[in-house]
Amino acid sequence: MKKFTCKELRKAWVDFFVSKDHLHLPSSSLLPAEDPTLLFTSAGMVPFKEYFNGTKKPPHPRIATIQKCLRTTDLESVGKTARHCTFFEMLGNFSFGDYFKKEAIEWAYEFSIKVLEIDPEKIHVSVYHEDQEAYEIWNKHIGIPEHKIVRLGKEQNWWGPAGDSGPCGPCTELYFDRGEHICHTETGCGNPATCKPGNDCDRFFEYWNLVFNEYFQDTEGNLHPLPQKGIDTGAGLERIVALLNGTDSVYETDELLSLKEEIQKQIETILKRKLDFSFQTQSALRVLTDHVRSVTFAMSDGIFPENTGRGYVIRRIIRRALLFAYQLGITEAILYKIQPKVVEIYASFYPELEEHRKKVQDVLYEEEQRFLETLNKGMKKWEEFLEEHKKEQKQVFDGEKAFILYDTFGFPVEITRELAEKEGLSLDIETFNQKMEEQKQLSKQTQQWKDFQFPHNFPLINEQTEFTGYFKYREKSKILAIIYNNQSITKLDKKDIAIIITDRTNFYPEGGGQIGDTGIIKKRQSLFRVIDTKKKGNLILHIGHVEKGKFQVGDEVDLIIDEEKRKFTTYHHSATHLLHKALRDVLGDSVFQTGSLVSDEYLRFDFSYNKRLTEQQLEEVERRVIDAILAKADVKIKHLPLEEAKKTGALAFFGEKYGEIVRIIEMGENGKYSMEFCGGCHVQNTNEIRYFHIIKESSPGAGNRRIEAVANQKALQYFYEKIQKLKKEWEDKNQKMPNQLSWNLPETMEEITEYMSSNPYSSIQLEKRIIQFEIQLQEIEKKLKKELKKEKSLEHLLEKNLQFENLNSVKLYSFIEENLTPEELRILGDKIKEKEPYALILAASVQKEKASLMFTCTKKLIELGIDCSELLSQSVKAFSGKGGGKKDLAQGGVEKNYVNEVISFAKKLAREKILK
């Protein structure tokens, strides 16, 4: 066999299939564009699902790619085996209604023996057990003898669909016979005579899978013939390189080996010692090699760590890598140091890695730092659990606790098992697996990656809907199809949810962050309420229900969109473009969009940035957007070929699919205020936006910030609602604590409109006034709470039934409390006197090193000769205290250590006076 590097194999693949009239396309993003059924691009055919479905026309009937793929179904196996990876490159050649089984098999065999120079005697194949056609092509046409062809069932030789539904079909696989000696190794079957492809033996190495897409599988598992047959092949780049170079491990191929060596070098530099060659060490190195490559590629495609969805998976991969690094003694961020090596190795074929190198490295470092704090907490939690087991003398580590370590602190179960084994404990894996299954079931119930698929009897698979609605609120059209209850029907009079498809529409389908239009479809007295609009392939789907009457295929109908909703959505979409440009101007060109939502109520814009924006930065961004609005800049729309469009400098975005002709939105001369690829709805002049205001800045995940804002009348509405809420709060507090704060904000919608129109940046100033008013209200709230707390505290003391002595009808109260102010002591004394006409109160409150004293009595006791001022003076005199006052109230202080003696002495004097 010929030896290949990864780079050489990439070139050989492309050259071979280009010579067979295939169009070579670059790899699509790991973020599956317009495909919510998948978290990641997990196979070479994923970007072409709509071509196989027939809902979109491919740029060429034959295509060849080297596709970036990410699969995490076997995440826990990475590191344990020599071949498992989360990220891999899939070599693929595809046919869409062009060639089929015969050519696909011929070229796979030709590439194997002529390009890869594999010995034909070493090639074995498998076919689907019912696929006689594929069997005969291999046997009679290619010449593979019968004993080297094995028939396998659906579990092994049937592929697809990628997701809940989609194209699928039987497949045939090519295997390389590594020799009978493999049967006698640790991973062999032990019986060369009966060994064959498809069993558990490592002898036969599967290196190429040819899928014959003949069917569409619906969500219920039913198969329906596809309108056109297709070919989808997949060959793992590194698996083939490993095979050709005689290594069992993909981690010994040139690129991964180079990356692994860099990781080992970095670790040994930190530890200042050489690593051993134990399985544990080599396993950890494989994990780090795979995971740093995976997250570098994913983040370069705009998939950043988050708490949900795709971002959560990336976060899990990062944390798993750091846990294995921790096993090797690494307690600091390390992946960000290795990421430049990934870029160095792969950027020549995947230029996006270099384009986003710094951004990815910064986010990676921040994510690592964040998890290292969690890791320390996790190890403390492990130690707590371990201590509990030791006290209870348990020999099995609790599976539920292992799940807590996994779910809360990101500990893979194998790490917990190893930690347990070091302490002489086994792991209750059954309970752990049970908890994992419960989580999976919950995830299935709440997962959001569902997607609409056309029913198998859908007749218009090659049709398209013409969108006419950028500036058209009404349109006349004809119904092409109706879908109800997952069936294509011709008549509709049901009130339940259904879909109407027309030959043209002014309803904008959800896409590019912009929500879908709502409105009505009318036919004389019949009315269909559209509650959402989506796009599938080249067709636009009006989703809704019949309110009255009925509709049928072929009907001429009027399409009327919700005009006000569309207008406000348009204001917010154009404002989003201005916001993006302003952010890049203020924060730098490394800022790029990572997500957006454009609705009629507000806009939400996610962008790459790893720290909170300052108040000054936010104000500057808002000022720049307002400047663009005030500039009354024309908004121009251009349609250019993709390559020409890229040269204009217009911004394009992750996860978006662009055709041969793209639409560019240019705001201002030469895109002074914005220039982006965009298919959405926009104003014709920036002045139409009128008002703009940022209402919130936050973070949806590491390395990302989020801005929410409002435009046009929605900005006025935002201030109106906020001020009305403040007014109510102010009135409430003003009743409880009058004259503390004067009302000074514009109140009615007319006043707010007048204020906002008074100067260009009034929104910023009004927000500042509101914030200042909120701060003042908070201060009043604190005072109210303090007063309430004081009242409750004193009431509580009264309820304690304070002790007193009865002396000739006089009640002598004496008590010492903590942390009451002199004023609170006085109030407490007054409350007692209100209830008791013959009361003398000798009270003290200890605060830090001092004690406050308060002696008070009722008027009736003064008549009996009691003088509180004299009583206090005599009591503190011997203890270096001081104080004074009137006959009915005296206050003073003494050192904390003497307070008991002072009160005791005062009680003695009072008794003598009262009993005299």
Short mmCIF file of N, CA, C and O in Angstrom, two decimals, residues 30-41 70 298 302-317 449:
data_model
loop_
_atom_site.label_atom_id
_atom_site.label_comp_id
_atom_site.label_asym_id
_atom_site.label_seq_id
_atom_site.Cartn_x
_atom_site.Cartn_y
_atom_site.Cartn_z
N LEU A 30 -19.74 23.23 11.11
CA LEU A 30 -20.20 22.23 12.08
C LEU A 30 -21.57 22.59 12.64
O LEU A 30 -22.24 21.77 13.25
N LEU A 31 -21.97 23.83 12.44
CA LEU A 31 -23.30 24.29 12.84
C LEU A 31 -24.23 24.00 11.67
O LEU A 31 -24.12 24.63 10.62
N PRO A 32 -25.16 23.03 11.79
CA PRO A 32 -25.98 22.65 10.64
C PRO A 32 -26.93 23.78 10.25
O PRO A 32 -27.82 24.12 11.01
N ALA A 33 -26.70 24.35 9.09
CA ALA A 33 -27.51 25.49 8.66
C ALA A 33 -28.95 25.05 8.41
O ALA A 33 -29.20 24.08 7.71
N GLU A 34 -29.88 25.76 9.02
CA GLU A 34 -31.31 25.56 8.79
C GLU A 34 -31.74 24.12 9.04
O GLU A 34 -32.66 23.61 8.42
N ASP A 35 -31.06 23.41 9.95
CA ASP A 35 -31.42 22.03 10.25
C ASP A 35 -31.47 21.81 11.76
O ASP A 35 -30.49 21.38 12.37
N PRO A 36 -32.62 22.12 12.39
CA PRO A 36 -32.70 21.98 13.85
C PRO A 36 -32.83 20.55 14.32
O PRO A 36 -32.93 20.29 15.51
N THR A 37 -32.85 19.55 13.40
CA THR A 37 -32.92 18.16 13.83
C THR A 37 -31.59 17.69 14.39
O THR A 37 -31.52 16.64 15.02
N LEU A 38 -30.51 18.43 14.13
CA LEU A 38 -29.18 18.00 14.54
C LEU A 38 -28.50 19.07 15.39
O LEU A 38 -28.65 20.26 15.11
N LEU A 39 -27.73 18.63 16.37
CA LEU A 39 -26.92 19.57 17.14
C LEU A 39 -25.70 20.01 16.33
O LEU A 39 -25.31 21.17 16.35
N PHE A 40 -25.10 19.04 15.62
CA PHE A 40 -23.89 19.32 14.85
C PHE A 40 -23.97 18.64 13.49
O PHE A 40 -24.76 17.72 13.28
N THR A 41 -23.12 19.09 12.58
CA THR A 41 -22.94 18.39 11.32
C THR A 41 -22.19 17.09 11.66
O THR A 41 -21.02 17.12 12.02
N LEU A 70 -18.75 16.35 13.72
CA LEU A 70 -18.64 16.27 15.18
C LEU A 70 -19.74 15.35 15.69
O LEU A 70 -20.92 15.58 15.44
N ALA A 298 -15.15 23.70 16.49
CA ALA A 298 -16.54 24.10 16.78
C ALA A 298 -16.63 25.59 17.07
O ALA A 298 -17.52 26.29 16.54
N GLY A 302 -18.40 29.25 15.33
CA GLY A 302 -19.37 30.06 16.07
C GLY A 302 -20.16 29.31 17.10
O GLY A 302 -21.16 29.82 17.61
N ILE A 303 -19.75 28.08 17.47
CA ILE A 303 -20.45 27.32 18.51
C ILE A 303 -19.67 27.47 19.80
O ILE A 303 -18.66 26.80 20.01
N PHE A 304 -20.12 28.35 20.67
CA PHE A 304 -19.39 28.68 21.90
C PHE A 304 -20.03 28.01 23.11
O PHE A 304 -21.21 27.67 23.10
N PRO A 305 -19.24 27.83 24.18
CA PRO A 305 -19.77 27.18 25.39
C PRO A 305 -20.97 27.93 25.97
O PRO A 305 -20.94 29.15 26.09
N GLU A 306 -22.03 27.17 26.28
CA GLU A 306 -23.23 27.74 26.89
C GLU A 306 -23.80 26.70 27.86
O GLU A 306 -23.25 25.61 28.00
N ASN A 307 -24.93 27.03 28.45
CA ASN A 307 -25.58 26.10 29.39
C ASN A 307 -26.62 25.22 28.73
O ASN A 307 -27.19 24.34 29.39
N THR A 308 -26.92 25.46 27.45
CA THR A 308 -27.95 24.66 26.78
C THR A 308 -27.49 24.30 25.37
O THR A 308 -26.56 24.90 24.83
N GLY A 309 -28.19 23.31 24.79
CA GLY A 309 -28.02 22.98 23.38
C GLY A 309 -26.60 22.64 22.98
O GLY A 309 -25.85 21.98 23.69
N ARG A 310 -26.22 23.11 21.80
CA ARG A 310 -24.89 22.82 21.25
C ARG A 310 -23.79 23.33 22.18
O ARG A 310 -22.78 22.66 22.38
N GLY A 311 -24.01 24.53 22.69
CA GLY A 311 -22.98 25.14 23.54
C GLY A 311 -22.71 24.32 24.78
O GLY A 311 -21.57 24.28 25.27
N TYR A 312 -23.74 23.63 25.29
CA TYR A 312 -23.54 22.80 26.47
C TYR A 312 -22.63 21.61 26.15
O TYR A 312 -21.80 21.22 26.96
N VAL A 313 -22.80 21.04 24.95
CA VAL A 313 -21.96 19.92 24.55
C VAL A 313 -20.50 20.36 24.46
O VAL A 313 -19.58 19.65 24.92
N ILE A 314 -20.26 21.52 23.88
CA ILE A 314 -18.89 22.04 23.77
C ILE A 314 -18.32 22.27 25.17
O ILE A 314 -17.15 21.97 25.44
N ARG A 315 -19.13 22.79 26.07
CA ARG A 315 -18.68 23.00 27.45
C ARG A 315 -18.32 21.66 28.10
O ARG A 315 -17.32 21.55 28.80
N ARG A 316 -19.13 20.63 27.84
CA ARG A 316 -18.84 19.31 28.40
C ARG A 316 -17.51 18.77 27.88
O ARG A 316 -16.74 18.14 28.62
N ILE A 317 -17.24 18.97 26.58
CA ILE A 317 -15.98 18.47 26.00
C ILE A 317 -14.79 19.17 26.64
O ILE A 317 -13.79 18.54 26.99
N TRP A 449 -34.92 20.17 19.10
CA TRP A 449 -34.31 20.02 17.78
C TRP A 449 -35.23 19.27 16.82
O TRP A 449 -34.80 18.41 16.05
#
